[in-house]
Short mmCIF file of C-alpha atoms (C1' of nucleotides) in Angstrom, two decimals:
data_model
loop_
_atom_site.label_atom_id
_atom_site.label_comp_id
_atom_site.label_asym_id
_atom_site.label_seq_id
_atom_site.Cartn_x
_atom_site.Cartn_y
_atom_site.Cartn_z
CA MET A 1 30.23 17.96 3.19
CA ARG A 2 30.06 16.68 7.23
CA GLU A 3 28.39 20.12 8.53
CA ARG A 4 30.45 21.47 11.95
CA GLN A 5 27.98 20.11 14.30
CA GLY A 6 28.73 20.01 18.20
CA LEU A 7 29.89 17.61 19.91
CA ARG A 8 25.74 17.23 21.38
CA GLU A 9 24.36 16.48 18.00
CA GLN A 10 27.39 14.13 17.21
CA LYS A 11 26.30 12.29 20.55
CA ARG A 12 22.92 12.36 19.76
CA ARG A 13 23.40 10.90 15.95
CA ALA A 14 25.45 7.61 17.40
CA ALA A 15 23.17 6.92 19.94
CA MET A 16 20.32 6.93 16.83
CA ARG A 17 22.42 4.60 15.25
CA ARG A 18 22.80 2.38 17.58
CA VAL A 19 19.20 2.20 18.97
CA GLN A 20 18.61 1.59 15.36
CA ASP A 21 21.01 -0.65 14.99
CA ALA A 22 20.22 -2.93 17.98
CA ALA A 23 16.80 -2.55 17.79
CA LEU A 24 17.00 -4.10 14.03
CA GLY A 25 19.16 -6.82 15.24
CA LEU A 26 16.61 -7.86 18.06
CA PHE A 27 13.80 -7.70 15.41
CA ASP A 28 15.30 -10.19 13.22
CA GLU A 29 15.92 -12.31 15.87
CA HIS A 30 12.38 -12.20 17.44
CA GLY A 31 10.25 -10.41 15.54
CA PHE A 32 9.03 -6.60 15.63
CA GLU A 33 6.09 -6.91 17.90
CA ALA A 34 8.26 -9.28 20.04
CA VAL A 35 10.40 -6.97 20.56
CA THR A 36 10.59 -4.81 23.56
CA ILE A 37 11.83 -1.10 24.31
CA GLU A 38 13.43 -2.14 27.76
CA GLN A 39 14.87 -5.14 25.37
CA ILE A 40 15.97 -2.44 22.05
CA ALA A 41 17.09 0.34 25.38
CA ALA A 42 19.40 -2.85 27.16
CA ALA A 43 21.17 -3.65 24.01
CA ALA A 44 22.07 -0.27 22.91
CA GLU A 45 23.11 0.57 26.03
CA VAL A 46 20.98 3.89 26.66
CA SER A 47 16.98 4.48 28.94
CA PRO A 48 13.98 3.78 27.54
CA SER A 49 13.63 7.51 28.19
CA SER A 50 16.30 8.07 25.13
CA VAL A 51 14.77 6.29 23.16
CA TYR A 52 11.46 7.78 23.32
CA ARG A 53 12.89 11.00 23.09
CA TYR A 54 14.72 9.80 19.85
CA PHE A 55 11.52 7.88 18.08
CA ALA A 56 8.33 9.56 19.06
CA THR A 57 6.91 5.86 18.74
CA LYS A 58 8.62 2.64 17.80
CA GLU A 59 7.79 2.15 14.63
CA GLY A 60 9.82 5.48 14.51
CA ILE A 61 12.75 3.31 15.00
CA VAL A 62 12.28 1.47 11.95
CA LEU A 63 11.39 4.95 9.92
CA TYR A 64 14.37 7.07 10.73
CA ASP A 65 16.50 7.38 7.94
CA PRO A 66 20.11 8.89 8.20
CA ASN A 67 20.96 9.67 4.75
CA GLU A 68 16.92 10.32 3.79
CA ILE A 69 16.89 11.26 0.32
CA ALA A 70 16.20 15.25 -0.06
CA LEU A 71 13.40 15.41 -2.75
CA GLU A 72 11.55 18.21 -2.05
CA ALA A 73 14.17 20.94 -2.59
CA PRO A 74 14.87 19.41 -6.20
CA ILE A 75 11.05 19.40 -6.85
CA ALA A 76 11.00 23.22 -5.55
CA SER A 77 13.30 24.76 -7.49
CA ALA A 78 13.53 22.65 -10.89
CA ASP A 79 12.83 24.60 -13.75
CA GLU A 80 9.57 24.99 -15.72
CA GLY A 81 10.33 23.64 -18.74
CA VAL A 82 11.72 20.49 -17.29
CA PRO A 83 8.59 17.33 -16.79
CA PHE A 84 7.94 16.59 -13.53
CA ALA A 85 9.02 12.77 -13.84
CA GLU A 86 12.29 13.74 -15.54
CA VAL A 87 13.12 15.99 -12.66
CA LEU A 88 12.41 13.04 -9.80
CA HIS A 89 13.62 10.69 -11.52
CA ARG A 90 17.37 12.60 -12.26
CA THR A 91 17.06 13.10 -8.15
CA VAL A 92 16.59 9.50 -7.58
CA MET A 93 18.79 8.43 -9.75
CA GLY A 94 22.08 11.01 -8.93
CA PHE A 95 21.42 10.39 -5.13
CA LEU A 96 21.37 6.87 -6.13
CA SER A 97 25.53 7.28 -7.52
CA GLU A 98 26.20 9.08 -4.73
CA HIS A 99 24.95 6.73 -2.19
CA GLY A 100 26.19 4.03 -3.58
CA ASP A 101 23.31 2.34 -4.47
CA GLU A 102 21.74 1.85 -1.61
CA VAL A 103 18.76 3.89 -1.95
CA VAL A 104 16.50 1.16 0.18
CA ASP A 105 18.45 -0.33 2.99
CA ARG A 106 17.33 -3.77 2.55
CA ARG A 107 17.72 -4.45 6.72
CA ARG A 108 15.22 -1.79 7.28
CA ALA A 109 12.86 -2.21 4.19
CA LYS A 110 11.34 -5.86 5.24
CA TYR A 111 9.83 -3.83 8.54
CA LEU A 112 8.83 -0.90 6.26
CA MET A 113 6.83 -3.19 4.21
CA GLU A 114 5.56 -5.95 6.10
CA VAL A 115 5.51 -4.89 9.73
CA PRO A 116 1.43 -3.37 9.72
CA SER A 117 2.26 -0.77 12.20
CA VAL A 118 4.58 0.36 9.97
CA GLN A 119 3.14 0.03 6.94
CA ASP A 120 0.43 2.67 8.16
CA ALA A 121 3.43 5.51 9.58
CA VAL A 122 5.25 4.54 5.51
CA ALA A 123 2.01 5.42 4.33
CA ARG A 124 1.19 8.70 6.91
CA ARG A 125 4.63 9.98 5.02
CA PHE A 126 3.83 9.48 1.51
CA PHE A 127 0.50 11.36 2.13
CA THR A 128 1.91 13.95 4.54
CA GLU A 129 3.72 15.26 2.18
CA THR A 130 0.94 15.64 -0.77
CA PRO A 131 0.05 18.77 0.10
CA THR A 132 3.75 19.91 -0.63
CA LEU A 133 3.01 18.75 -3.75
CA ALA A 134 -0.05 20.42 -4.25
CA ALA A 135 1.72 23.17 -4.25
CA PHE A 136 3.87 22.59 -6.31
CA VAL A 137 1.43 21.58 -8.66
CA ALA A 138 -1.18 24.51 -8.30
CA ALA A 139 1.92 27.07 -9.54
CA ARG A 140 3.03 25.21 -12.38
CA THR A 141 -0.45 24.26 -13.55
CA GLY A 142 -2.27 27.93 -12.05
CA ARG A 143 -4.43 26.20 -10.65
CA SER A 144 -5.78 26.43 -6.49
CA PRO A 145 -3.68 23.55 -4.15
CA ASP A 146 -6.80 23.11 -2.61
CA ASP A 147 -8.63 22.49 -6.34
CA LEU A 148 -10.38 18.78 -6.23
CA GLU A 149 -8.27 17.80 -9.65
CA VAL A 150 -4.74 19.18 -7.56
CA ARG A 151 -5.65 17.06 -4.57
CA VAL A 152 -7.02 13.99 -6.33
CA ALA A 153 -3.70 14.03 -8.63
CA CYS A 154 -1.50 14.30 -5.80
CA GLY A 155 -2.96 11.28 -3.39
CA ALA A 156 -3.41 9.25 -6.69
CA PHE A 157 0.68 10.24 -7.30
CA ALA A 158 1.53 8.82 -3.38
CA GLY A 159 -0.60 6.09 -3.65
CA GLY A 160 1.05 5.10 -7.24
CA MET A 161 4.25 5.42 -6.19
CA LEU A 162 3.20 4.06 -2.87
CA ALA A 163 2.60 0.42 -5.04
CA ALA A 164 5.88 0.80 -6.74
CA MET A 165 7.17 0.94 -3.52
CA ARG A 166 5.94 -1.98 -2.31
CA HIS A 167 5.86 -4.38 -5.86
CA TRP A 168 9.45 -3.82 -5.80
CA HIS A 169 9.97 -4.81 -2.53
CA ALA A 170 7.56 -8.02 -3.32
CA GLU A 171 9.58 -8.60 -6.52
CA ASP A 172 12.87 -8.88 -4.60
CA TYR A 173 14.13 -5.29 -5.68
CA ALA A 174 14.60 -7.18 -9.13
CA GLU A 175 14.23 -4.40 -11.49
CA PRO A 176 16.83 -1.80 -11.49
CA LEU A 177 15.18 1.69 -9.83
CA GLY A 178 15.55 4.18 -12.83
CA SER A 179 13.33 1.65 -14.86
CA LEU A 180 10.81 0.69 -12.60
CA LEU A 181 10.26 4.74 -11.83
CA ASP A 182 9.78 5.14 -15.49
CA ARG A 183 7.26 2.51 -15.63
CA THR A 184 5.71 3.98 -12.73
CA LEU A 185 5.35 7.86 -13.52
CA ALA A 186 4.51 6.14 -17.17
CA THR A 187 1.29 4.62 -15.58
CA MET A 188 -0.05 6.91 -13.92
CA GLN A 189 0.38 9.88 -16.94
CA HIS A 190 -1.20 7.46 -19.30
CA GLY A 191 -2.13 4.46 -18.03
CA LEU A 192 -4.95 5.21 -15.90
CA GLU A 193 -7.42 5.36 -18.70
CA VAL A 194 -6.41 1.99 -20.18
CA ALA A 195 -6.58 -0.07 -16.58
CA LEU A 196 -9.48 1.65 -15.08
CA ARG A 197 -11.70 1.23 -18.05
CA MET B 1 -34.53 -7.61 3.73
CA ARG B 2 -33.77 -8.07 6.84
CA GLU B 3 -32.33 -11.65 7.27
CA ARG B 4 -33.62 -14.56 9.82
CA GLN B 5 -31.20 -13.98 12.17
CA GLY B 6 -30.95 -16.14 15.42
CA LEU B 7 -31.09 -13.85 18.92
CA ARG B 8 -27.91 -13.97 19.42
CA GLU B 9 -27.07 -12.44 16.22
CA GLN B 10 -29.31 -9.21 16.54
CA LYS B 11 -28.36 -8.98 20.60
CA ARG B 12 -24.36 -8.57 18.90
CA ARG B 13 -25.47 -5.58 16.30
CA ALA B 14 -27.62 -4.33 18.82
CA ALA B 15 -24.54 -4.18 21.44
CA MET B 16 -21.90 -3.23 18.75
CA ARG B 17 -24.61 -0.66 17.33
CA ARG B 18 -24.77 0.46 21.29
CA VAL B 19 -21.33 0.87 21.84
CA GLN B 20 -20.72 2.99 18.48
CA ASP B 21 -23.47 5.33 19.59
CA ALA B 22 -21.88 5.68 23.53
CA ALA B 23 -18.94 6.22 22.15
CA LEU B 24 -19.61 8.71 19.55
CA GLY B 25 -21.25 10.36 22.59
CA LEU B 26 -18.33 10.56 24.42
CA PHE B 27 -15.82 11.76 21.91
CA ASP B 28 -18.02 14.49 20.90
CA GLU B 29 -17.70 15.22 24.31
CA HIS B 30 -14.61 14.68 25.46
CA GLY B 31 -12.41 14.05 22.34
CA PHE B 32 -11.20 10.80 20.37
CA GLU B 33 -8.65 10.67 22.53
CA ALA B 34 -9.28 11.18 26.60
CA VAL B 35 -11.63 9.08 26.78
CA THR B 36 -11.18 5.01 27.44
CA ILE B 37 -12.64 1.75 26.14
CA GLU B 38 -13.52 1.55 29.83
CA GLN B 39 -16.20 4.61 29.66
CA ILE B 40 -17.13 3.65 26.58
CA ALA B 41 -18.40 0.57 27.96
CA ALA B 42 -20.05 1.92 30.94
CA ALA B 43 -21.64 3.97 28.91
CA ALA B 44 -22.59 1.25 27.04
CA GLU B 45 -23.48 -0.90 30.19
CA VAL B 46 -21.02 -3.79 28.65
CA SER B 47 -17.90 -5.00 29.73
CA PRO B 48 -14.70 -3.66 28.14
CA SER B 49 -13.96 -7.81 27.71
CA SER B 50 -17.09 -7.13 25.25
CA VAL B 51 -16.15 -4.17 23.70
CA TYR B 52 -12.90 -5.95 22.74
CA ARG B 53 -14.91 -8.69 21.21
CA TYR B 54 -16.95 -6.70 19.11
CA PHE B 55 -14.07 -4.45 18.39
CA ALA B 56 -10.68 -4.88 17.57
CA THR B 57 -9.55 -2.21 18.42
CA LYS B 58 -10.15 1.99 19.53
CA GLU B 59 -10.61 2.65 16.12
CA GLY B 60 -12.43 0.02 14.99
CA ILE B 61 -15.54 1.07 16.88
CA VAL B 62 -15.25 4.66 14.90
CA LEU B 63 -14.54 2.18 11.83
CA TYR B 64 -17.55 0.22 11.59
CA ASP B 65 -20.59 0.93 9.31
CA PRO B 66 -23.97 -1.14 10.31
CA ASN B 67 -24.95 0.24 6.76
CA GLU B 68 -21.86 0.11 4.63
CA ILE B 69 -21.90 0.13 0.49
CA ALA B 70 -20.96 -3.00 -1.06
CA LEU B 71 -18.92 -2.54 -4.09
CA GLU B 72 -17.08 -5.59 -4.70
CA ALA B 73 -20.05 -7.71 -5.70
CA PRO B 74 -21.29 -5.00 -8.39
CA ILE B 75 -17.72 -4.51 -9.65
CA ALA B 76 -16.85 -7.56 -10.41
CA SER B 77 -20.12 -8.56 -12.30
CA ALA B 78 -19.95 -5.50 -14.02
CA ASP B 79 -20.37 -6.16 -18.10
CA GLU B 80 -17.10 -5.86 -19.78
CA GLY B 81 -18.70 -3.61 -22.03
CA VAL B 82 -19.17 -0.94 -19.22
CA PRO B 83 -16.90 1.81 -18.37
CA PHE B 84 -15.32 1.15 -14.49
CA ALA B 85 -16.33 4.58 -13.46
CA GLU B 86 -19.43 4.20 -14.79
CA VAL B 87 -20.16 1.30 -12.24
CA LEU B 88 -18.83 2.67 -9.67
CA HIS B 89 -20.94 5.68 -10.62
CA ARG B 90 -24.29 4.00 -10.41
CA THR B 91 -23.01 1.57 -7.65
CA VAL B 92 -23.05 4.85 -5.64
CA MET B 93 -26.15 6.85 -6.36
CA GLY B 94 -27.81 3.88 -6.05
CA PHE B 95 -26.77 3.31 -2.73
CA LEU B 96 -27.10 6.80 -2.24
CA SER B 97 -30.42 7.00 -3.41
CA GLU B 98 -31.69 3.90 -1.70
CA HIS B 99 -30.75 4.68 2.18
CA GLY B 100 -31.40 8.94 2.47
CA ASP B 101 -28.35 10.16 0.51
CA GLU B 102 -26.71 9.39 3.77
CA VAL B 103 -23.96 7.83 2.62
CA VAL B 104 -21.38 9.36 4.70
CA ASP B 105 -22.41 9.55 8.80
CA ARG B 106 -21.28 12.75 9.81
CA ARG B 107 -21.35 11.73 13.07
CA ARG B 108 -18.52 9.51 12.26
CA ALA B 109 -17.23 11.35 9.35
CA LYS B 110 -15.10 13.89 11.52
CA TYR B 111 -13.36 11.38 13.68
CA LEU B 112 -12.65 9.38 10.50
CA MET B 113 -10.82 11.85 8.56
CA GLU B 114 -9.52 13.55 11.55
CA VAL B 115 -7.93 11.47 13.74
CA PRO B 116 -4.47 10.67 13.07
CA SER B 117 -4.91 6.90 14.34
CA VAL B 118 -8.36 6.63 12.76
CA GLN B 119 -7.12 8.33 9.35
CA ASP B 120 -4.66 5.55 9.20
CA ALA B 121 -6.71 2.59 9.31
CA VAL B 122 -8.91 4.57 7.22
CA ALA B 123 -5.97 4.26 4.65
CA ARG B 124 -5.15 1.03 5.40
CA ARG B 125 -8.68 -0.14 4.74
CA PHE B 126 -8.65 1.61 0.79
CA PHE B 127 -5.39 -0.14 0.47
CA THR B 128 -6.53 -3.17 1.21
CA GLU B 129 -8.88 -3.53 -1.37
CA THR B 130 -6.69 -2.84 -3.88
CA PRO B 131 -5.23 -6.75 -4.67
CA THR B 132 -9.14 -7.75 -5.18
CA LEU B 133 -9.43 -4.34 -7.59
CA ALA B 134 -5.94 -5.35 -9.38
CA ALA B 135 -7.27 -8.86 -9.92
CA PHE B 136 -10.32 -7.34 -11.55
CA VAL B 137 -8.47 -4.80 -13.39
CA ALA B 138 -6.67 -7.41 -14.24
CA ALA B 139 -9.08 -9.72 -15.65
CA ARG B 140 -10.57 -6.94 -17.88
CA THR B 141 -7.01 -5.83 -19.40
CA GLY B 142 -5.58 -9.38 -19.79
CA ARG B 143 -2.54 -8.48 -18.23
CA SER B 144 -1.19 -10.04 -14.47
CA PRO B 145 -2.68 -8.70 -11.43
CA ASP B 146 1.26 -8.93 -10.64
CA ASP B 147 2.22 -6.17 -13.09
CA LEU B 148 3.97 -3.44 -11.82
CA GLU B 149 1.40 -0.96 -14.08
CA VAL B 150 -1.63 -2.83 -12.61
CA ARG B 151 -0.70 -2.32 -9.24
CA VAL B 152 0.56 0.80 -9.84
CA ALA B 153 -2.58 2.00 -11.16
CA CYS B 154 -5.32 0.39 -8.51
CA GLY B 155 -2.31 1.96 -5.99
CA ALA B 156 -2.86 5.18 -7.63
CA PHE B 157 -6.83 4.92 -8.09
CA ALA B 158 -7.11 4.36 -4.33
CA GLY B 159 -4.83 7.19 -3.00
CA GLY B 160 -6.71 9.45 -5.57
CA MET B 161 -9.87 8.38 -3.77
CA LEU B 162 -8.99 8.40 -0.31
CA ALA B 163 -7.85 11.89 -1.23
CA ALA B 164 -11.29 13.09 -2.73
CA MET B 165 -12.98 11.98 0.64
CA ARG B 166 -10.51 14.09 2.39
CA HIS B 167 -11.49 17.13 0.10
CA TRP B 168 -15.07 16.82 0.18
CA HIS B 169 -14.96 16.69 3.82
CA ALA B 170 -12.90 19.67 4.26
CA GLU B 171 -15.06 21.48 2.09
CA ASP B 172 -17.82 20.34 4.55
CA TYR B 173 -19.64 18.22 1.79
CA ALA B 174 -20.44 20.98 -0.63
CA GLU B 175 -20.36 19.43 -3.24
CA PRO B 176 -22.70 16.76 -4.55
CA LEU B 177 -21.37 13.21 -4.27
CA GLY B 178 -22.21 12.59 -8.02
CA SER B 179 -20.54 15.76 -9.55
CA LEU B 180 -17.32 14.53 -7.10
CA LEU B 181 -17.40 11.22 -8.09
CA ASP B 182 -17.26 12.45 -11.57
CA ARG B 183 -14.42 14.77 -11.57
CA THR B 184 -12.29 12.54 -9.78
CA LEU B 185 -12.82 9.60 -11.82
CA ALA B 186 -12.10 11.97 -14.87
CA THR B 187 -8.97 13.70 -13.23
CA MET B 188 -7.51 9.97 -12.55
CA GLN B 189 -8.39 8.82 -16.24
CA HIS B 190 -6.85 11.62 -17.83
CA GLY B 191 -5.70 13.92 -15.71
CA LEU B 192 -2.62 13.31 -14.43
CA GLU B 193 -0.94 13.74 -17.27
CA VAL B 194 -1.80 17.48 -17.11
CA ALA B 195 -1.45 18.07 -13.29
CA LEU B 196 2.51 15.58 -13.33
CA ARG B 197 3.58 17.40 -16.48
"C1'" DT C 1 40.05 28.63 32.16
"C1'" DT C 2 36.47 29.70 34.32
"C1'" DC C 3 31.99 29.25 35.07
"C1'" DA C 4 26.41 30.00 34.95
"C1'" DG C 5 22.64 28.43 31.92
"C1'" DA C 6 20.76 25.32 28.81
"C1'" DA C 7 19.82 20.90 27.36
"C1'" DG C 8 20.45 16.10 27.29
"C1'" DT C 9 19.85 11.78 30.73
"C1'" DG C 10 18.21 8.01 33.61
"C1'" DA C 11 14.98 6.69 36.95
"C1'" DT C 12 10.39 6.32 38.55
"C1'" DA C 13 5.47 6.42 38.48
"C1'" DG C 14 1.58 6.16 35.93
"C1'" DT C 15 -1.87 5.39 32.32
"C1'" DG C 16 -4.55 3.30 29.19
"C1'" DA C 17 -5.05 -0.46 24.67
"C1'" DC C 18 -5.31 -4.69 24.79
"C1'" DT C 19 -4.45 -9.91 25.51
"C1'" DG C 20 -5.65 -14.24 28.26
"C1'" DT C 21 -7.63 -17.13 30.59
"C1'" DC C 22 -12.00 -18.81 33.29
"C1'" DA C 23 -15.68 -19.42 35.48
"C1'" DA C 24 -20.87 -18.82 34.96
"C1'" DT C 25 -24.33 -17.43 32.08
"C1'" DT C 26 -27.31 -17.93 27.84
"C1'" DG C 27 -28.62 -19.14 22.98
"C1'" DA C 28 -29.46 -23.15 19.26
"C1'" DG C 29 -31.11 -27.03 17.68
"C1'" DA C 30 -32.52 -31.96 19.40
"C1'" DT D 1 -36.65 -29.68 28.20
"C1'" DC D 2 -32.13 -30.48 27.89
"C1'" DT D 3 -27.13 -30.65 26.53
"C1'" DC D 4 -23.80 -28.74 23.91
"C1'" DA D 5 -22.01 -24.61 22.21
"C1'" DA D 6 -20.62 -19.64 22.27
"C1'" DT D 7 -21.18 -15.34 24.89
"C1'" DT D 8 -20.12 -12.74 29.20
"C1'" DG D 9 -17.67 -10.38 32.37
"C1'" DA D 10 -13.67 -10.78 35.63
"C1'" DC D 11 -9.52 -10.65 36.18
"C1'" DA D 12 -4.66 -10.62 35.30
"C1'" DG D 13 -0.61 -8.65 33.21
"C1'" DT D 14 2.21 -7.02 29.13
"C1'" DC D 15 3.41 -2.83 26.95
"C1'" DA D 16 3.91 1.15 24.23
"C1'" DC D 17 4.05 6.31 25.35
"C1'" DT D 18 3.96 10.15 28.73
"C1'" DA D 19 5.20 12.89 32.62
"C1'" DT D 20 8.30 14.68 35.99
"C1'" DC D 21 12.50 15.48 38.38
"C1'" DA D 22 17.11 15.45 39.97
"C1'" DC D 23 21.27 14.94 38.33
"C1'" DT D 24 24.97 14.98 34.45
"C1'" DT D 25 27.10 16.76 30.42
"C1'" DC D 26 27.76 20.79 26.66
"C1'" DT D 27 28.58 25.38 24.85
"C1'" DG D 28 29.01 30.27 24.80
"C1'" DA D 29 30.64 34.22 26.78
"C1'" DA D 30 33.42 36.10 30.09
#
DNA sequence: TTCAGAAGTGATAGTGACTGTCAATTGAGA
DNA sequence: TCTCAATTGACAGTCACTATCACTTCTGAA
């Protein structure tokens, strides 16, 4: 599992984690906007320059996920016969059982979902993936990835997933992720007609 | 039509327009990020302080639309019998015929759709409206506006509309807006099932 | 093990968006 | 016309982020 990686890469990861950890601690204490990069750097015992080398922006510190779930590969390599919803469900649940059900790092989640500039970064991240999804949908349906229909479907999917995440957070992660995911996909697949009638 | 407004309000509007106009001119010449607020203020013959008083952010200068289309009122007051898609279509087309088919100010559109920080502001604007839409959908369907299904549907709607706008821009506004709107709504109403199968 | 080149680090000096404050000016309404 | 309230521009400051550069630390080949 653990790739044989150079000392350099190890140090880098360790430092990034230290910076993120220090940052989250300070955010918890004073709030996201009240904490400066300089303070974070001092708390993590690196220079401000290094913080910027690791993370492009202050928001990036929150966005960074050392154990990010990989969705692209499983979806891209999915069998034509298996419905999209099932692939997604399986991938997420598989990841879940592997990583001790902490898909969402609650510590980061607060800022991901509540700080405006971080919200924007999250949304951007979601929509940045839509062209990839569009290519996949296009291949499956025999359309062009540049079709309005394909693009709208993918944009709607991203918007729906984003809304589901926000809902989950707003409800304090009460509902199990699997159930939430199913209801979300079901709504998007045949619920928009009812809702937007 | 023209409300009897004080001299103060008139001046304010005139100044805002002057600032936006100056800004767009400078953006066209040097690009969005290369132009400073100070330069914009100088070109518009106001102080930098005033620019910030009119527009909260640099992105806001682009976002500002003196002739913004009103969607909330027509949708909120729509008859239960009339389908959502039709209300939206009618409102937009009505606005269109009234304002000499310039729904989209091409001059601003370039920056709205192409500058990352402005894109973020546009997306935020879209999703900020979803609770309003959710309240409307909830009222029509007899659900709670806090239901996952309602929220997901509204988020998906916002994402789909955003994607449609981007598509329209990417295709250089070739397709008539009415047709684009119809296809977009049709896709969201019964197209997601096909696309995401 | 050694050593040259590559890559990472921290210090430093910016730039520019944005905030807060305050005295001077200018409309609004009596 | 006069008073009060809102608007303005000037000024000083904060902070995210960029660019540069000498110095240190790893890497991979000999």
